Coordinates of C-alpha atoms in Angstrom, one line a residue:
Chain M
X1 CA 161.5 34.5 153.0
X2 CA 163.7 35.5 150.1
X3 CA 162.2 36.1 146.7
X4 CA 164.0 33.8 144.1
X5 CA 165.9 35.8 141.5
X6 CA 164.0 34.4 138.5
X7 CA 160.6 32.9 139.1
X8 CA 160.4 29.2 138.2
X9 CA 157.2 27.4 137.7
X10 CA 156.1 23.9 137.0
X11 CA 158.4 20.9 137.3
X12 CA 161.5 23.1 137.3
X13 CA 160.2 24.9 140.3
X14 CA 159.7 21.7 142.3
X15 CA 163.1 20.3 141.4
X16 CA 164.9 23.6 142.2
X17 CA 163.4 24.9 145.3
X18 CA 166.0 27.2 146.8
X19 CA 166.8 27.1 150.5
X20 CA 164.4 29.2 152.6
X21 CA 161.9 29.4 149.9
X22 CA 158.5 27.9 149.0
X23 CA 156.1 27.5 146.2
X24 CA 152.4 26.9 145.8
X25 CA 151.2 23.5 144.5
X26 CA 147.9 23.7 142.7
X27 CA 145.6 21.7 140.5
X28 CA 146.3 22.5 136.9
X29 CA 143.8 24.3 134.7
X30 CA 143.5 21.1 132.7
X31 CA 143.3 18.7 135.7
X32 CA 141.0 15.8 135.0
X33 CA 140.3 16.9 131.5
X34 CA 142.6 14.7 129.4
X35 CA 143.6 11.0 129.1
X36 CA 146.0 9.8 131.7
X37 CA 149.7 9.8 131.0
X38 CA 151.4 6.4 131.5
X39 CA 154.5 6.1 133.5
X40 CA 157.0 3.5 132.3
X41 CA 160.1 2.4 134.2
X42 CA 163.2 2.8 132.0
X43 CA 166.0 0.3 132.1
X44 CA 169.4 1.6 130.9
X45 CA 169.5 -1.2 128.3
X46 CA 166.3 0.0 126.5
X47 CA 167.3 3.7 126.4
X48 CA 169.3 3.4 123.1
X49 CA 166.4 1.7 121.3
X50 CA 164.0 4.2 122.7
X51 CA 166.1 7.1 121.3
X52 CA 166.1 5.4 117.9
X53 CA 162.4 4.9 117.9
X54 CA 162.8 1.1 117.9
X55 CA 160.5 0.3 120.7
X56 CA 157.1 -1.2 120.2
X57 CA 154.3 -2.7 122.2
X58 CA 153.1 -6.0 120.7
X59 CA 150.1 -8.2 121.3
X60 CA 146.5 -9.0 120.4
X61 CA 143.8 -7.4 122.5
X62 CA 143.3 -10.7 124.4
X63 CA 147.0 -11.1 125.2
X64 CA 149.2 -9.6 127.9
X65 CA 151.1 -6.8 126.2
X66 CA 154.9 -7.1 125.8
X67 CA 157.4 -4.4 125.0
X68 CA 159.9 -5.2 122.3
X69 CA 163.3 -3.5 121.6
X70 CA 165.2 -4.6 118.5
X71 CA 166.5 -7.7 120.2
X72 CA 164.6 -8.4 123.5
X73 CA 161.1 -8.9 124.8
X74 CA 159.8 -7.7 128.1
X75 CA 156.6 -8.5 129.9
X76 CA 154.8 -5.3 131.0
X77 CA 153.4 -5.3 134.5
X78 CA 151.3 -2.5 136.0
X79 CA 152.2 -1.8 139.6
X80 CA 149.6 0.2 141.4
X81 CA 150.2 2.4 144.5
X82 CA 147.9 3.7 147.2
X83 CA 150.1 6.7 147.6
X84 CA 149.0 10.0 146.0
X85 CA 151.4 10.6 143.2
X86 CA 151.0 14.1 141.9
X87 CA 152.4 14.5 138.4
X88 CA 153.8 17.9 137.6
X89 CA 154.8 18.8 134.0
X90 CA 157.3 21.5 133.1
X91 CA 156.0 25.0 133.1
X92 CA 155.1 25.4 129.4
X93 CA 152.1 23.1 130.1
X94 CA 150.3 25.6 132.2
X95 CA 149.7 29.3 132.3
X96 CA 151.3 31.2 135.1
X97 CA 148.7 33.0 137.1
X98 CA 149.8 35.9 139.3
X99 CA 153.3 36.4 137.8
X100 CA 155.0 37.1 141.1
X101 CA 154.3 33.7 142.6
X102 CA 156.2 30.5 142.1
X103 CA 153.6 27.9 141.2
X104 CA 153.7 24.3 140.3
X105 CA 150.6 22.7 139.0
X106 CA 149.5 19.1 139.1
X107 CA 148.1 17.7 135.8
X108 CA 147.0 14.4 137.3
X109 CA 147.3 11.9 140.1
X110 CA 149.0 8.7 138.7
X111 CA 147.6 5.4 139.9
X112 CA 150.9 3.6 139.4
X113 CA 153.6 2.8 136.8
X114 CA 154.6 0.1 134.4
X115 CA 157.5 -2.2 135.1
X116 CA 159.4 -4.3 132.6
X117 CA 160.5 -7.8 133.2
X118 CA 162.7 -9.5 130.6
X119 CA 160.9 -12.5 129.2
X120 CA 161.4 -15.2 126.6
X121 CA 159.9 -14.4 123.2
X122 CA 156.5 -16.1 122.6
X123 CA 157.4 -18.1 119.5
X124 CA 155.1 -21.1 119.7
X125 CA 152.4 -19.2 117.9
X126 CA 154.8 -18.7 115.0
X127 CA 155.2 -22.5 114.6
X128 CA 151.4 -23.0 114.6
X129 CA 150.8 -20.2 112.2
X130 CA 153.3 -21.3 109.6
X131 CA 152.4 -25.0 110.0
X132 CA 148.9 -24.2 108.8
X133 CA 150.0 -23.8 105.2
X134 CA 153.3 -25.6 104.5
X135 CA 154.7 -25.1 101.0
X136 CA 154.4 -28.3 99.2
X137 CA 155.3 -29.7 95.8
X138 CA 151.7 -29.2 94.6
X139 CA 152.0 -25.5 95.3
X140 CA 155.3 -25.4 93.4
X141 CA 153.7 -27.0 90.4
X142 CA 150.7 -24.6 90.5
X143 CA 153.0 -21.6 90.8
X144 CA 154.2 -22.1 87.3
X145 CA 150.6 -22.1 85.9
X146 CA 149.4 -19.1 87.8
X147 CA 149.5 -15.9 85.8
X148 CA 148.0 -13.5 88.3
X149 CA 148.1 -13.3 92.0
X150 CA 144.9 -15.1 92.9
X151 CA 144.0 -13.6 96.2
X152 CA 142.4 -16.8 97.7
X153 CA 145.7 -18.6 97.6
X154 CA 147.3 -15.8 99.7
X155 CA 144.7 -16.3 102.5
X156 CA 146.2 -17.4 105.7
X157 CA 149.8 -16.6 104.6
X158 CA 151.9 -14.2 106.5
X159 CA 154.3 -11.5 105.4
X160 CA 157.0 -10.2 107.7
X161 CA 154.7 -7.3 108.6
X162 CA 151.9 -9.8 109.5
X163 CA 154.2 -11.8 111.7
X164 CA 155.5 -8.7 113.5
X165 CA 151.9 -7.8 114.3
X166 CA 150.9 -11.3 115.4
X167 CA 153.9 -12.6 117.3
X168 CA 155.1 -11.3 120.7
X169 CA 158.8 -11.2 120.0
X170 CA 161.4 -8.6 119.1
X171 CA 162.5 -8.4 115.4
X172 CA 165.8 -10.2 116.1
X173 CA 164.1 -13.0 118.1
X174 CA 161.5 -13.4 115.4
X175 CA 164.2 -13.8 112.8
X176 CA 166.0 -16.4 114.9
X177 CA 162.7 -18.2 115.3
X178 CA 162.1 -18.3 111.6
X179 CA 165.7 -19.6 111.1
X180 CA 165.1 -22.3 113.7
X181 CA 162.0 -23.4 111.8
X182 CA 164.0 -23.5 108.5
X183 CA 161.3 -21.1 107.2
X184 CA 161.8 -19.4 103.8
X185 CA 160.4 -16.3 102.3
X186 CA 158.6 -17.0 99.0
X187 CA 156.9 -14.2 97.1
X188 CA 157.0 -12.1 100.2
X189 CA 155.3 -14.7 102.4
X190 CA 157.1 -16.7 105.2
X191 CA 156.6 -20.4 104.7
X192 CA 157.6 -23.7 106.2
X193 CA 158.4 -26.2 103.5
X194 CA 156.6 -29.5 103.7
X195 CA 159.2 -32.1 105.0
X196 CA 158.5 -34.6 102.3
X197 CA 159.2 -32.0 99.6
X198 CA 162.5 -31.0 101.3
X199 CA 163.4 -34.6 101.3
X200 CA 162.8 -34.9 97.6
X201 CA 165.1 -31.9 96.9
X202 CA 167.8 -33.3 99.2
X203 CA 167.6 -36.7 97.6
X204 CA 167.9 -35.1 94.1
X205 CA 170.9 -33.1 95.3
X206 CA 172.6 -36.2 96.5
X207 CA 171.9 -38.0 93.3
X208 CA 173.3 -35.2 91.3
X209 CA 176.4 -35.1 93.4
X210 CA 177.1 -38.7 92.5
X211 CA 176.3 -38.2 88.8
X212 CA 178.6 -35.2 88.7
X213 CA 181.2 -36.5 91.1
X214 CA 180.8 -33.5 93.4
X215 CA 182.4 -33.5 96.8
X216 CA 179.7 -33.1 99.5
X217 CA 182.0 -30.8 101.5
X218 CA 182.8 -28.6 98.5
X219 CA 179.6 -28.0 96.7
X220 CA 179.5 -25.2 94.2
X221 CA 176.3 -23.1 94.8
X222 CA 175.7 -22.2 91.2
X223 CA 176.2 -25.8 89.9
X224 CA 173.9 -27.3 92.6
X225 CA 171.1 -24.8 92.1
X226 CA 171.3 -24.9 88.3
X227 CA 171.1 -28.7 88.3
X228 CA 168.1 -28.7 90.7
X229 CA 166.3 -26.1 88.7
X230 CA 166.8 -28.2 85.6
X231 CA 165.2 -31.1 87.5
X232 CA 162.2 -28.9 88.1
X233 CA 162.6 -27.4 91.5
X234 CA 162.1 -23.7 92.1
X235 CA 165.3 -21.7 92.3
X236 CA 164.4 -20.4 95.8
X237 CA 163.9 -23.9 97.2
X238 CA 167.1 -25.2 95.6
X239 CA 169.0 -22.5 97.5
X240 CA 167.0 -23.2 100.6
X241 CA 167.9 -26.8 100.5
X242 CA 171.6 -25.9 100.7
X243 CA 170.8 -23.6 103.6
X244 CA 168.8 -26.2 105.5
X245 CA 171.2 -29.1 105.1
X246 CA 174.6 -27.3 104.8
X247 CA 176.7 -24.4 105.7
X248 CA 178.6 -21.9 103.6
X249 CA 182.3 -22.4 103.6
X250 CA 184.3 -19.2 103.9
X251 CA 186.6 -19.2 100.9
X252 CA 184.1 -17.7 98.4
X253 CA 186.6 -15.6 96.5
X254 CA 184.1 -13.5 94.6
X255 CA 182.7 -16.3 92.6
X256 CA 179.9 -18.7 93.4
X257 CA 179.7 -19.7 97.1
X258 CA 180.9 -23.0 98.3
X259 CA 178.8 -25.1 100.6
X260 CA 179.5 -28.2 102.8
X261 CA 176.7 -30.6 103.8
X262 CA 176.3 -30.9 107.5
X263 CA 176.5 -34.6 108.3
X264 CA 174.3 -34.3 111.4
X265 CA 171.5 -32.5 109.7
X266 CA 171.5 -34.9 106.8
X267 CA 171.6 -38.0 109.0
X268 CA 168.8 -36.6 111.3
X269 CA 166.7 -36.1 108.2
X270 CA 167.0 -39.7 107.1
X271 CA 166.5 -41.0 110.6
X272 CA 163.2 -39.1 110.8
X273 CA 162.2 -40.6 107.4
X274 CA 162.9 -44.1 108.6
X275 CA 161.1 -43.6 111.9
X276 CA 158.1 -42.0 110.2
X277 CA 156.4 -45.3 110.2
X278 CA 156.6 -45.6 114.0
X279 CA 158.9 -47.3 116.5
X280 CA 161.0 -50.2 115.5
X281 CA 163.8 -52.4 116.9
X282 CA 167.1 -50.7 117.1
X283 CA 168.9 -53.2 115.0
X284 CA 166.4 -52.8 112.2
X285 CA 166.5 -49.0 112.4
X286 CA 170.3 -48.9 112.2
X287 CA 170.2 -51.2 109.1
X288 CA 167.7 -49.0 107.3
X289 CA 169.2 -45.8 108.4
X290 CA 172.7 -46.6 107.4
X291 CA 171.5 -47.6 103.9
X292 CA 170.2 -44.1 103.3
X293 CA 173.2 -42.2 104.5
X294 CA 175.3 -40.9 101.5
X295 CA 178.7 -42.4 100.9
X296 CA 181.5 -40.8 102.7
X297 CA 179.2 -39.6 105.6
X298 CA 179.5 -41.3 109.0
X299 CA 176.3 -41.8 111.0
X300 CA 176.2 -42.5 114.7
X301 CA 173.5 -42.6 117.4
X302 CA 174.9 -39.6 119.3
X303 CA 173.8 -37.4 116.3
X304 CA 170.2 -38.3 117.2
X305 CA 170.2 -37.0 120.7
X306 CA 167.1 -34.9 121.1
X307 CA 165.6 -36.5 118.1
X308 CA 164.9 -40.2 119.1
X309 CA 164.3 -42.1 122.3
X310 CA 165.5 -45.6 122.9
X311 CA 164.2 -48.0 125.5
X312 CA 164.5 -51.6 126.5
X313 CA 161.4 -53.7 125.9
X314 CA 162.1 -57.2 127.3
X315 CA 165.5 -58.1 126.1
X316 CA 165.4 -55.9 122.9
X317 CA 166.2 -52.3 122.4
X318 CA 163.6 -50.2 120.6
X319 CA 163.8 -46.8 119.1
X320 CA 161.2 -44.2 118.2
X321 CA 161.2 -40.6 117.0
X322 CA 160.8 -37.8 119.5
X323 CA 162.1 -34.5 118.3
X324 CA 162.8 -31.5 120.6
X325 CA 161.8 -29.2 117.8
X326 CA 158.2 -30.5 118.1
X327 CA 157.9 -29.5 121.7
X328 CA 156.4 -26.3 123.2
X329 CA 158.9 -23.6 124.1
X330 CA 157.1 -22.5 127.2
X331 CA 158.9 -24.3 130.1
X332 CA 155.8 -25.4 132.0
X333 CA 154.2 -26.9 128.9
X334 CA 157.5 -28.4 127.8
X335 CA 158.0 -30.4 131.1
X336 CA 154.3 -31.4 131.1
X337 CA 154.8 -33.0 127.6
X338 CA 158.1 -34.6 128.6
X339 CA 156.7 -36.3 131.7
X340 CA 153.6 -37.4 129.8
X341 CA 156.0 -39.1 127.3
X342 CA 158.1 -40.6 130.0
X343 CA 157.4 -40.3 133.8
X344 CA 161.0 -40.8 134.7
X345 CA 164.0 -39.2 133.0
X346 CA 167.8 -39.6 133.5
X347 CA 169.8 -36.4 133.1
X348 CA 171.7 -37.8 130.1
X349 CA 168.5 -38.0 128.1
X350 CA 166.6 -35.1 129.6
X351 CA 169.3 -32.5 128.9
X352 CA 168.8 -32.8 125.2
X353 CA 165.2 -32.0 125.5
X354 CA 165.6 -28.8 127.5
X355 CA 168.8 -27.5 125.9
X356 CA 166.9 -25.0 123.8
X357 CA 164.8 -23.6 126.6
X358 CA 165.7 -20.0 127.3
X359 CA 164.2 -18.3 130.3
X360 CA 165.9 -15.0 131.2
X361 CA 167.4 -15.3 134.7
X362 CA 167.1 -19.1 134.9
X363 CA 169.9 -21.6 134.1
X364 CA 169.2 -25.1 133.1
X365 CA 169.8 -26.2 136.7
X366 CA 167.4 -23.6 137.8
X367 CA 164.8 -24.9 135.3
X368 CA 165.2 -28.4 136.6
X369 CA 164.9 -27.2 140.2
X370 CA 161.7 -25.3 139.4
X371 CA 159.9 -27.9 137.2
X372 CA 161.1 -31.3 138.3
X373 CA 161.7 -33.5 141.3
X374 CA 165.1 -35.0 141.6
X375 CA 165.6 -38.4 143.3
X376 CA 168.7 -40.5 143.7
X377 CA 167.9 -44.0 144.8
X378 CA 171.4 -44.7 146.1
X379 CA 174.7 -42.8 146.2
X380 CA 176.0 -44.5 143.1
X381 CA 172.9 -44.5 141.1
X382 CA 172.1 -41.9 138.4
X383 CA 169.7 -39.2 139.5
X384 CA 166.2 -39.5 138.1
X385 CA 163.9 -36.6 137.3
X386 CA 160.1 -36.8 137.7
X387 CA 157.2 -34.3 137.6
X388 CA 156.8 -32.0 140.6
Chain B
X1 CA 148.8 -5.5 116.8
X2 CA 151.8 -3.1 117.2
X3 CA 152.0 0.2 118.9
X4 CA 155.1 2.2 118.3
X5 CA 156.7 4.2 121.1
X6 CA 158.1 7.4 119.8
X7 CA 160.1 10.3 121.3
X8 CA 158.9 13.3 119.4
X9 CA 160.9 15.7 121.6
X10 CA 164.1 13.9 120.5
X11 CA 165.6 12.2 123.5
X12 CA 168.3 14.7 124.4
X13 CA 165.7 17.4 124.9
X14 CA 163.2 15.3 126.8
X15 CA 161.7 17.6 129.3
X16 CA 162.0 16.7 133.0
X17 CA 158.8 16.3 134.9
X18 CA 158.4 16.0 138.6
X19 CA 156.4 14.0 141.1
X20 CA 155.3 15.0 144.6
X21 CA 154.3 11.9 146.4
X22 CA 152.6 11.5 149.7
X23 CA 150.9 8.7 151.7
X24 CA 147.3 9.3 151.9
X25 CA 144.6 11.0 149.9
X26 CA 143.9 14.6 149.4
X27 CA 140.3 15.6 149.8
X28 CA 138.6 18.7 148.4
X29 CA 136.0 20.3 150.5
X30 CA 132.5 19.8 149.1
X31 CA 132.0 23.5 148.5
X32 CA 134.9 23.5 146.1
X33 CA 134.4 20.2 144.3
X34 CA 133.0 21.7 141.1
X35 CA 136.0 23.2 139.4
X36 CA 139.1 22.3 141.4
X37 CA 141.2 23.6 138.5
X38 CA 143.7 26.2 139.7
X39 CA 142.8 25.5 143.3
X40 CA 145.8 25.5 145.7
X41 CA 146.6 22.1 147.2
X42 CA 149.3 23.3 149.5
X43 CA 152.6 24.9 149.9
X44 CA 155.9 23.2 149.3
X45 CA 158.8 24.6 151.4
X46 CA 162.5 24.0 151.7
X47 CA 163.4 25.4 155.1
X48 CA 167.2 25.2 154.9
X49 CA 169.9 24.2 152.5
X50 CA 169.3 20.5 153.3
X51 CA 167.3 18.5 150.8
X52 CA 164.5 18.4 153.3
X53 CA 161.1 19.6 152.4
X54 CA 157.8 20.3 154.0
X55 CA 154.4 20.3 152.4
X56 CA 151.6 22.1 154.2
X57 CA 148.1 21.0 153.2
X58 CA 145.3 22.6 155.1
X59 CA 146.4 22.5 158.8
X60 CA 148.7 19.4 158.3
X61 CA 152.4 19.6 157.7
X62 CA 154.2 16.7 156.1
X63 CA 158.0 16.2 156.1
X64 CA 159.9 14.7 153.2
X65 CA 163.0 14.5 151.0
X66 CA 164.0 14.7 147.4
X67 CA 164.6 11.1 146.2
X68 CA 166.5 10.1 143.0
X69 CA 164.6 7.3 141.3
X70 CA 166.6 4.0 140.9
X71 CA 165.1 3.7 137.5
X72 CA 163.9 6.8 135.7
X73 CA 160.3 6.9 134.5
X74 CA 159.2 7.8 131.0
X75 CA 156.0 9.8 130.8
X76 CA 153.9 8.5 127.9
X77 CA 150.9 9.9 126.2
X78 CA 148.6 8.0 123.8
X79 CA 148.4 9.6 120.4
X80 CA 146.0 8.8 117.7
X81 CA 147.5 9.3 114.3
X82 CA 145.1 9.4 111.3
X83 CA 146.3 9.2 107.7
X84 CA 144.9 12.1 105.7
X85 CA 142.1 12.6 108.1
X86 CA 140.7 9.1 107.3
X87 CA 139.4 7.8 110.6
X88 CA 139.3 4.2 109.6
X89 CA 143.0 4.0 109.0
X90 CA 144.1 5.6 112.3
X91 CA 146.7 4.1 114.4
X92 CA 147.6 4.5 118.0
X93 CA 151.1 5.5 119.0
X94 CA 152.7 6.3 122.4
X95 CA 154.7 9.4 122.6
X96 CA 157.4 10.0 125.3
X97 CA 156.6 13.5 126.5
X98 CA 158.9 13.6 129.5
X99 CA 161.2 11.8 131.9
X100 CA 161.1 11.7 135.7
X101 CA 164.4 11.2 137.6
X102 CA 163.5 12.7 141.0
X103 CA 160.5 13.0 143.2
X104 CA 159.8 14.7 146.5
X105 CA 158.5 11.9 148.7
X106 CA 156.6 12.5 151.9
X107 CA 156.2 9.5 154.1
X108 CA 156.0 10.7 157.7
X109 CA 152.9 11.1 159.7
X110 CA 151.5 14.5 159.2
X111 CA 152.0 17.0 162.0
X112 CA 149.0 19.1 163.0
X113 CA 149.8 22.8 163.0
X114 CA 149.2 24.4 166.3
X115 CA 147.7 27.6 165.0
X116 CA 144.7 26.6 162.9
X117 CA 144.4 28.8 159.8
X118 CA 140.9 29.6 158.4
X119 CA 138.9 26.6 157.1
X120 CA 141.0 25.3 154.2
X121 CA 139.5 24.5 150.8
X122 CA 141.7 21.4 150.6
X123 CA 142.7 19.1 153.4
X124 CA 144.8 16.0 153.7
X125 CA 143.5 12.7 155.0
X126 CA 146.2 10.3 156.1
X127 CA 145.8 6.7 155.3
X128 CA 148.6 5.2 157.3
X129 CA 151.2 3.1 155.5
X130 CA 151.3 2.9 151.7
X131 CA 151.1 -0.4 149.9
X132 CA 152.3 -1.2 146.4
X133 CA 150.1 -3.8 144.8

């Protein structure tokens, strides 16, 4: 056997065994003396975030841990093996004994490794957490009187840092979740604003628009916010109202931003208000709803897809509120609630109540296949979906 | 709760670790069970210029090959970081101390060597086929 020119030890030795040569594999001096190392499967897509120190494991002790990059969430699964996996570090982790010999030493025997499976962020908890303390008009009034930060009022409120520690989602997904809930950061805490309060601010905005002859698709941010503050609403919430019910129009030109009210969002708001009392006949609903819609805005029933359900009772059409935003984001729970509400669904209605479900690797067809049973009474009839 | 995953070696310089994997369990003779540190497990040989390897443990010889992992493995170590030596405000971090891209995998039935060497300190006990849980 030839002697290698330079004597390698450790991992380098194992990975560079020369033809016609051999090395001794031993238990390391420190074998069995330290905490186990963990082996984690690396996907190409998480490497950049790993290099930028942007990977975290998130979860409470009683939850299954998830790994989060800046924008994605992965479930972590431990896969065991009955093979003996001898883990060999590079040579600076051991002392070479008997300098002439090529030696590789084993620091431990690994029981398995961790695999990553891309998963939907777990955002239902966010909804529950923020719904515990919605920001209401009462709180807005008290805020003016409070001189110091009374700690009791901050109990149960969450900062961004609190949310990151409690919610199993990546930063980007968490931000999107907050956006979807129309949450707003007030005094460093993330809050959902009480719906009634938002309605008051919107109503005032619409009244001011009439008084000042503003065009609803060319609202000047400064003018709107100033008028609402004059009417007694906090500055932050006046701005938030524009954000919830409108969109910025691009031609800002260095001055105050210009906003346009989104017809669908405004109409949905008033529909929810009308149906707040419960179900009613469709005719009656349309009458009351259209009365509330601002002049110049057109309302139609298509806008309410995913927000209301209509059904024929006898010869009359009835309508009731049923908002997709109030449903769980976990697919199994979502379908369970949907089928409890209605045992049979037609695709044209069902699609609006699953349009926001995102499961990595599963299309909406795939979701239907997995969680529903599809029947088609005759060739020409509409397919109907029921629980599996 | 959040545990940060850091790469203190600075990714480009992440040292490469190695794995030698075999089906079965290695047993240490009772006389050597106290203090197996530094004990030889066996000899890893590369008989020719092929990427074929043998591992001799006791009087068994295993045959294997060098395999490139489909997905590399990061080697992580738990690190407890205390702020100013204050134990109550310590946080746990995971540090990437290495990466594994290749392993030497032995998955054939061991061959008993004809000439039996003196009673080995370490011997290999085959357990048949491996199973991933």
